[in-house]
């Protein structure tokens, strides 16, 4: 039987009335919200399906329960799932040891908030985030039901057990009067009696006495498969392969529903509005209200026709579990849709209007539809190719219909007949808008040919030649002052008193495709465009609203004002309500953005894409409801009765991942040192409209302000510093405020030893020590520099003294030579030779002192270049051959080290020339990985290096070379043999970093050869 059909029910009127008034199945006392609107067809509810692809552990759902914390628990044949409205968290034997088996049989919550789970492997409990195995009843435990006194009744193969405070206080078996020890379903009645089914009868325990009921007492079958108590004490009983009966006034009464196989009934539920819902094993979901029976099957979108469980949550949503199909939810939305399933001629709706009789008229591709209450009648034209588009009711209550060929039809005696056509001068184009002005003139806006005015049997056409911006027209409206506003593909035009009037414009509107116009109660003109947003014309001033100001979409198909002067617009993706104060604030410049209230499929629309450019594209009925044509039917909303669920859900922290590993939240959270990534997952259970839930979170000690989060429900932090932190998260709704209770978790991030306070103290102490060492190093450097200056002063003094003595001797010898020329000419040569020798000696002394102070050849040269320059300059014209070689990779070298090496080589060359009479000198420079070696060899006369043998020297000689070797931290070897020349070897070891640092800290004045 299709949705909306009526079926006579063969049930006595008084019994059915008592059923509908008395039956209240499993509704918690805190459920205060309305149930599903019984005036709607099942197809008009918001229907959603979840399957394994959405996170459900298995598509066969056995039990459904909402706990007091707002979560929905779903028991399947492959595990237990906790649902917050967005995502499922699965618990099974692989991650929850307390669940011995994944086939969930039953779910109940006791007065203390403990969730009890019965499976094929026994009973488990869940409280404060911890699962526990209930070993008291063993693995043979069956159904479990809490009593109002806090105790538990547990069935199974060992009889009926009564448990209080975790201990079995009584076991009822056949010895106590049970019909069988195999106890199945259990319920506690309003009178505190316990009803339970065994394998062969129905049993009742009251005041310690057991009474057994069977077929002979009126049961259709001895095998009871379902027990459903009601608030008035009535008990409904379902037996296998038989009809439903109820226990009332001490006897059983049957319920017979024609065309419904009683044996196929698997579960039942009476919602708080008196609708009886029946889950069939073969016929899907059934609803019985009064004399009307409705069905919803897989043809309508049900996940499976085998319904196994029904549940009504505290928001009034209906949850349906099916076999191998998944989990279905039905809930009321703010919008009600009339589409093909409800009897509309087509899902595509073009225009909508209300006539004076209160009926709603809708044009579709397949005809003209009349909605009278919940009844739909379809009118079609004689010409099957003639589509109906625009709608208008004139002053005489005639319903006029615009067509796809420019003509106008009139509904007369139930038939659509031609009123105007191209023979009357109407351009043969799609007619998208019609208007009757205050003088009863008819205005037509076709998609070509210009604007048409029809009055007193005469047709007038306004085209571009009359001042219109375009002949392709899309929208019409009339202002309070009688101005006719026209929307086209080139902007807007206006006509007043029969003339096209000029008006101010804005650059963003010029050339725009205007598809909707609306003149509100304050004579403000609202202009909807395709792709350029919404415009407002007030006091000859334009204001533009686009996505930059908060519009969800820049295409505005329809515009209307509700009784509170809020503006409603239809777009290509949703229907939006804009608060008048927001619109005014943006127009006045006191605000930059709007705060729209957005409605979509989740609010009851089968498609949130509205249709435009065919008018009326929205209609405000006399009862205040708003009608929008969409691509899947026509939808209606009452702005004064929006189902928004403004109550903010409480936020809850579910998991904390630390470096991708789950952290336990059951005690203090202390994280190991070096934790790099923290992920905190939170939620706010909202089973009706989770898409309207918003979050904000903050990590005290890190975040300076609240962070907004809309959909991720997760916060991530990386590389936090050690310390104590508190994470807070709050939930709210897009239409309401924030919840009064935040979810909070504290955790400590432990430091490495080098992140502790004592280590910082040691580092500070070490820093001070380094500063002291640097200070000492600076002092040593200053002392060394002072020594250099002192040495330079000494050398200058030596130069002064030696030169003064030499020059004095020269003067003396010269004067003596002059005198001898007069008195003793024979002595002149002797004095001249002595003067020459003194001059040469003084010159050598000056040259040596200058080289010792600062040899100019070293400036800006590397070691090899410096050696080569010095050797060639020093030996030029004094030896026959100079050979210089180098090997290895040169090191980086401090200038003072290079200076000492060059002077050692210079001394060796000087000795070879002056004392060794050398003809050939060789210099070899080797850069090894562990040392630098310099060798100077000559072929001079040599000498005997044995101790005690006096050698010719020039005052400095070998002593200076050894002194410079010490400054370099090197070793100096001099080998010589009389007649075989002399070899001077300098070896400078390359120290490691620690050795160099130690020498610096020790204050050794070693000239470094490696930078």
PDB file of C-alpha atoms in Angstrom, residues 229-407:
ATOM      1  CA  UNK A 229       4.223  -2.371  28.537  1.00  0.00           C
ATOM      2  CA  UNK A 230       2.407   0.978  28.399  1.00  0.00           C
ATOM      3  CA  UNK A 231       2.134   3.888  30.797  1.00  0.00           C
ATOM      4  CA  UNK A 232      -1.434   2.968  31.828  1.00  0.00           C
ATOM      5  CA  UNK A 233      -0.451  -0.581  32.798  1.00  0.00           C
ATOM      6  CA  UNK A 234      -1.549  -2.299  29.602  1.00  0.00           C
ATOM      7  CA  UNK A 235       0.793  -5.019  28.322  1.00  0.00           C
ATOM      8  CA  UNK A 236       1.008  -5.874  24.628  1.00  0.00           C
ATOM      9  CA  UNK A 237       2.237  -9.345  23.772  1.00  0.00           C
ATOM     10  CA  UNK A 238       3.570 -10.634  20.454  1.00  0.00           C
ATOM     11  CA  UNK A 239       3.790 -14.404  19.933  1.00  0.00           C
ATOM     12  CA  UNK A 240       5.602 -16.257  17.194  1.00  0.00           C
ATOM     13  CA  UNK A 241       3.771 -16.472  13.869  1.00  0.00           C
ATOM     14  CA  UNK A 242       0.595 -15.050  15.369  1.00  0.00           C
ATOM     15  CA  UNK A 243      -1.244 -11.816  15.967  1.00  0.00           C
ATOM     16  CA  UNK A 244      -0.723  -9.262  18.736  1.00  0.00           C
ATOM     17  CA  UNK A 245      -2.790  -9.345  21.930  1.00  0.00           C
ATOM     18  CA  UNK A 246      -2.954  -7.153  24.984  1.00  0.00           C
ATOM     19  CA  UNK A 247      -3.487  -7.968  28.642  1.00  0.00           C
ATOM     20  CA  UNK A 248      -6.182  -5.753  30.084  1.00  0.00           C
ATOM     21  CA  UNK A 249      -8.618  -6.208  32.924  1.00  0.00           C
ATOM     22  CA  UNK A 250      -7.356  -9.718  33.590  1.00  0.00           C
ATOM     23  CA  UNK A 251      -7.747 -11.162  30.086  1.00  0.00           C
ATOM     24  CA  UNK A 252      -6.216 -11.073  26.586  1.00  0.00           C
ATOM     25  CA  UNK A 253      -7.718  -9.114  23.696  1.00  0.00           C
ATOM     26  CA  UNK A 254      -6.521  -9.527  20.085  1.00  0.00           C
ATOM     27  CA  UNK A 255      -5.487  -6.790  17.665  1.00  0.00           C
ATOM     28  CA  UNK A 256      -6.326  -7.482  14.028  1.00  0.00           C
ATOM     29  CA  UNK A 257      -5.026  -5.169  11.298  1.00  0.00           C
ATOM     30  CA  UNK A 258      -6.410  -6.020   7.830  1.00  0.00           C
ATOM     31  CA  UNK A 259      -3.805  -6.552   5.109  1.00  0.00           C
ATOM     32  CA  UNK A 260      -1.099  -6.962   7.740  1.00  0.00           C
ATOM     33  CA  UNK A 261       0.212 -10.421   8.525  1.00  0.00           C
ATOM     34  CA  UNK A 262       0.367 -10.614  12.288  1.00  0.00           C
ATOM     35  CA  UNK A 263       2.955 -13.314  12.069  1.00  0.00           C
ATOM     36  CA  UNK A 264       5.345 -10.954  10.293  1.00  0.00           C
ATOM     37  CA  UNK A 265       5.294  -8.363  13.096  1.00  0.00           C
ATOM     38  CA  UNK A 266       8.703  -8.207  14.741  1.00  0.00           C
ATOM     39  CA  UNK A 267       8.465  -5.148  16.991  1.00  0.00           C
ATOM     40  CA  UNK A 268       6.041  -2.401  17.996  1.00  0.00           C
ATOM     41  CA  UNK A 269       6.208   1.138  19.388  1.00  0.00           C
ATOM     42  CA  UNK A 270       3.614   3.712  20.321  1.00  0.00           C
ATOM     43  CA  UNK A 271       5.077   7.215  20.117  1.00  0.00           C
ATOM     44  CA  UNK A 272       4.098  10.035  22.451  1.00  0.00           C
ATOM     45  CA  UNK A 273       1.543  11.388  19.949  1.00  0.00           C
ATOM     46  CA  UNK A 274      -0.336   8.105  19.802  1.00  0.00           C
ATOM     47  CA  UNK A 275       1.015   6.815  16.494  1.00  0.00           C
ATOM     48  CA  UNK A 276       1.414   3.043  16.527  1.00  0.00           C
ATOM     49  CA  UNK A 277       4.554   2.005  14.665  1.00  0.00           C
ATOM     50  CA  UNK A 278       4.963  -1.600  13.604  1.00  0.00           C
ATOM     51  CA  UNK A 279       8.141  -3.228  12.369  1.00  0.00           C
ATOM     52  CA  UNK A 280       7.422  -6.071  10.018  1.00  0.00           C
ATOM     53  CA  UNK A 281       9.791  -8.838   9.051  1.00  0.00           C
ATOM     54  CA  UNK A 282       8.650  -8.666   5.420  1.00  0.00           C
ATOM     55  CA  UNK A 283       6.596  -5.510   4.872  1.00  0.00           C
ATOM     56  CA  UNK A 284       8.900  -2.784   6.183  1.00  0.00           C
ATOM     57  CA  UNK A 285       7.718  -0.013   8.496  1.00  0.00           C
ATOM     58  CA  UNK A 286       4.014   0.555   9.166  1.00  0.00           C
ATOM     59  CA  UNK A 287       2.239   3.411  10.943  1.00  0.00           C
ATOM     60  CA  UNK A 288      -1.284   3.125  12.282  1.00  0.00           C
ATOM     61  CA  UNK A 289      -3.138   6.305  13.199  1.00  0.00           C
ATOM     62  CA  UNK A 290      -6.845   6.193  13.694  1.00  0.00           C
ATOM     63  CA  UNK A 291      -8.244   4.429  10.657  1.00  0.00           C
ATOM     64  CA  UNK A 292      -5.249   5.177   8.448  1.00  0.00           C
ATOM     65  CA  UNK A 293      -2.435   2.740   7.811  1.00  0.00           C
ATOM     66  CA  UNK A 294       0.711   3.897   6.032  1.00  0.00           C
ATOM     67  CA  UNK A 295       3.673   1.893   4.816  1.00  0.00           C
ATOM     68  CA  UNK A 296       7.290   2.774   4.176  1.00  0.00           C
ATOM     69  CA  UNK A 297       9.338   0.127   2.389  1.00  0.00           C
ATOM     70  CA  UNK A 298      12.527  -0.264   0.411  1.00  0.00           C
ATOM     71  CA  UNK A 299      10.701   1.282  -2.545  1.00  0.00           C
ATOM     72  CA  UNK A 300      10.470   4.492  -0.528  1.00  0.00           C
ATOM     73  CA  UNK A 301      14.067   4.302   0.689  1.00  0.00           C
ATOM     74  CA  UNK A 302      13.932   2.049   3.775  1.00  0.00           C
ATOM     75  CA  UNK A 303      17.224   0.227   4.273  1.00  0.00           C
ATOM     76  CA  UNK A 304      15.465  -3.157   4.414  1.00  0.00           C
ATOM     77  CA  UNK A 305      11.913  -4.498   4.583  1.00  0.00           C
ATOM     78  CA  UNK A 306      12.934  -6.691   7.526  1.00  0.00           C
ATOM     79  CA  UNK A 307      12.559  -4.396  10.545  1.00  0.00           C
ATOM     80  CA  UNK A 308      14.080  -5.761  13.756  1.00  0.00           C
ATOM     81  CA  UNK A 309      13.893  -2.888  16.250  1.00  0.00           C
ATOM     82  CA  UNK A 310      12.157   0.458  16.850  1.00  0.00           C
ATOM     83  CA  UNK A 311      13.136   3.239  19.230  1.00  0.00           C
ATOM     84  CA  UNK A 312      11.936   6.783  19.929  1.00  0.00           C
ATOM     85  CA  UNK A 313      14.585   9.120  21.347  1.00  0.00           C
ATOM     86  CA  UNK A 314      13.969  12.095  23.626  1.00  0.00           C
ATOM     87  CA  UNK A 315      13.835  14.489  20.665  1.00  0.00           C
ATOM     88  CA  UNK A 316      10.964  12.480  19.187  1.00  0.00           C
ATOM     89  CA  UNK A 317      13.034  10.931  16.390  1.00  0.00           C
ATOM     90  CA  UNK A 318      12.122   7.420  15.302  1.00  0.00           C
ATOM     91  CA  UNK A 319      15.031   5.000  14.911  1.00  0.00           C
ATOM     92  CA  UNK A 320      14.571   1.827  12.922  1.00  0.00           C
ATOM     93  CA  UNK A 321      16.956  -1.097  12.935  1.00  0.00           C
ATOM     94  CA  UNK A 322      16.717  -3.556  10.074  1.00  0.00           C
ATOM     95  CA  UNK A 323      18.144  -6.923   9.177  1.00  0.00           C
ATOM     96  CA  UNK A 324      21.087  -6.592   6.756  1.00  0.00           C
ATOM     97  CA  UNK A 325      19.981  -3.063   5.847  1.00  0.00           C
ATOM     98  CA  UNK A 326      21.395  -0.756   8.473  1.00  0.00           C
ATOM     99  CA  UNK A 327      20.055   1.943  10.760  1.00  0.00           C
ATOM    100  CA  UNK A 328      17.275   4.347   9.698  1.00  0.00           C
ATOM    101  CA  UNK A 329      16.184   7.585  11.332  1.00  0.00           C
ATOM    102  CA  UNK A 330      12.947   9.499  10.760  1.00  0.00           C
ATOM    103  CA  UNK A 331      12.547  12.983  12.168  1.00  0.00           C
ATOM    104  CA  UNK A 332      10.507  16.096  11.647  1.00  0.00           C
ATOM    105  CA  UNK A 333      11.995  18.985   9.750  1.00  0.00           C
ATOM    106  CA  UNK A 334      11.069  22.651   9.579  1.00  0.00           C
ATOM    107  CA  UNK A 335      10.081  22.088   5.947  1.00  0.00           C
ATOM    108  CA  UNK A 336       7.450  19.771   4.514  1.00  0.00           C
ATOM    109  CA  UNK A 337       7.858  18.538   0.954  1.00  0.00           C
ATOM    110  CA  UNK A 338       5.148  17.630  -1.542  1.00  0.00           C
ATOM    111  CA  UNK A 339       6.771  15.706  -4.379  1.00  0.00           C
ATOM    112  CA  UNK A 340       5.845  12.861  -6.668  1.00  0.00           C
ATOM    113  CA  UNK A 341       5.768  10.431  -3.719  1.00  0.00           C
ATOM    114  CA  UNK A 342       3.027  12.560  -2.153  1.00  0.00           C
ATOM    115  CA  UNK A 343       1.032  12.784  -5.395  1.00  0.00           C
ATOM    116  CA  UNK A 344       2.516  15.778  -7.212  1.00  0.00           C
ATOM    117  CA  UNK A 345       2.449  15.355 -10.994  1.00  0.00           C
ATOM    118  CA  UNK A 346       6.226  15.846 -11.195  1.00  0.00           C
ATOM    119  CA  UNK A 347       9.168  16.431  -8.894  1.00  0.00           C
ATOM    120  CA  UNK A 348      10.071  19.579 -10.835  1.00  0.00           C
ATOM    121  CA  UNK A 349       8.034  22.515  -9.505  1.00  0.00           C
ATOM    122  CA  UNK A 350       8.087  25.844 -11.363  1.00  0.00           C
ATOM    123  CA  UNK A 351       5.749  28.341  -9.666  1.00  0.00           C
ATOM    124  CA  UNK A 352       3.473  28.370  -6.623  1.00  0.00           C
ATOM    125  CA  UNK A 353       0.486  30.497  -5.552  1.00  0.00           C
ATOM    126  CA  UNK A 354      -2.377  30.438  -3.052  1.00  0.00           C
ATOM    127  CA  UNK A 355      -5.866  31.267  -4.270  1.00  0.00           C
ATOM    128  CA  UNK A 356      -8.574  33.045  -2.326  1.00  0.00           C
ATOM    129  CA  UNK A 357     -10.040  29.720  -1.259  1.00  0.00           C
ATOM    130  CA  UNK A 358      -6.798  28.780   0.467  1.00  0.00           C
ATOM    131  CA  UNK A 359      -5.714  26.107  -2.017  1.00  0.00           C
ATOM    132  CA  UNK A 360      -2.114  25.944  -3.191  1.00  0.00           C
ATOM    133  CA  UNK A 361      -1.437  25.744  -6.944  1.00  0.00           C
ATOM    134  CA  UNK A 362       1.822  24.500  -8.423  1.00  0.00           C
ATOM    135  CA  UNK A 363       2.977  24.338 -12.043  1.00  0.00           C
ATOM    136  CA  UNK A 364       5.142  21.423 -13.139  1.00  0.00           C
ATOM    137  CA  UNK A 365       6.299  20.022 -16.505  1.00  0.00           C
ATOM    138  CA  UNK A 366       3.375  17.611 -16.365  1.00  0.00           C
ATOM    139  CA  UNK A 367       0.551  19.960 -15.514  1.00  0.00           C
ATOM    140  CA  UNK A 368      -1.101  22.195 -12.958  1.00  0.00           C
ATOM    141  CA  UNK A 369      -1.413  20.737  -9.430  1.00  0.00           C
ATOM    142  CA  UNK A 370      -3.926  21.768  -6.791  1.00  0.00           C
ATOM    143  CA  UNK A 371      -3.168  21.074  -3.117  1.00  0.00           C
ATOM    144  CA  UNK A 372      -6.314  21.002  -1.050  1.00  0.00           C
ATOM    145  CA  UNK A 373      -5.239  19.993   2.437  1.00  0.00           C
ATOM    146  CA  UNK A 374      -3.244  16.820   1.834  1.00  0.00           C
ATOM    147  CA  UNK A 375      -5.141  15.974  -1.356  1.00  0.00           C
ATOM    148  CA  UNK A 376      -3.553  16.702  -4.724  1.00  0.00           C
ATOM    149  CA  UNK A 377      -5.442  17.067  -7.991  1.00  0.00           C
ATOM    150  CA  UNK A 378      -3.700  17.411 -11.339  1.00  0.00           C
ATOM    151  CA  UNK A 379      -4.941  19.461 -14.325  1.00  0.00           C
ATOM    152  CA  UNK A 380      -3.399  19.049 -17.750  1.00  0.00           C
ATOM    153  CA  UNK A 381      -3.741  20.992 -20.963  1.00  0.00           C
ATOM    154  CA  UNK A 382      -5.302  19.574 -24.083  1.00  0.00           C
ATOM    155  CA  UNK A 383      -1.993  20.248 -25.820  1.00  0.00           C
ATOM    156  CA  UNK A 384       0.441  17.797 -24.223  1.00  0.00           C
ATOM    157  CA  UNK A 385       3.381  19.843 -25.537  1.00  0.00           C
ATOM    158  CA  UNK A 386       2.216  22.996 -23.792  1.00  0.00           C
ATOM    159  CA  UNK A 387       4.003  23.357 -20.440  1.00  0.00           C
ATOM    160  CA  UNK A 388       2.525  25.407 -17.612  1.00  0.00           C
ATOM    161  CA  UNK A 389       4.805  28.012 -16.077  1.00  0.00           C
ATOM    162  CA  UNK A 390       3.816  31.324 -14.457  1.00  0.00           C
ATOM    163  CA  UNK A 391       0.757  31.666 -12.198  1.00  0.00           C
ATOM    164  CA  UNK A 392      -1.590  34.543 -11.362  1.00  0.00           C
ATOM    165  CA  UNK A 393      -4.993  34.942  -9.742  1.00  0.00           C
ATOM    166  CA  UNK A 394      -6.737  38.046 -11.045  1.00  0.00           C
ATOM    167  CA  UNK A 395      -9.183  40.347  -9.285  1.00  0.00           C
ATOM    168  CA  UNK A 396     -12.070  38.159 -10.428  1.00  0.00           C
ATOM    169  CA  UNK A 397     -10.502  35.049  -8.821  1.00  0.00           C
ATOM    170  CA  UNK A 398      -9.605  33.592 -12.202  1.00  0.00           C
ATOM    171  CA  UNK A 399      -6.524  31.427 -12.119  1.00  0.00           C
ATOM    172  CA  UNK A 400      -4.260  32.326 -15.034  1.00  0.00           C
ATOM    173  CA  UNK A 401      -1.394  30.147 -16.227  1.00  0.00           C
ATOM    174  CA  UNK A 402       1.488  31.236 -18.442  1.00  0.00           C
ATOM    175  CA  UNK A 403       2.775  28.713 -20.951  1.00  0.00           C
ATOM    176  CA  UNK A 404       5.996  27.871 -22.705  1.00  0.00           C
ATOM    177  CA  UNK A 405       4.748  29.494 -25.955  1.00  0.00           C
ATOM    178  CA  UNK A 406       3.790  32.862 -24.556  1.00  0.00           C
ATOM    179  CA  UNK A 407       0.112  32.221 -24.265  1.00  0.00           C
TER     180      UNK A 407
END
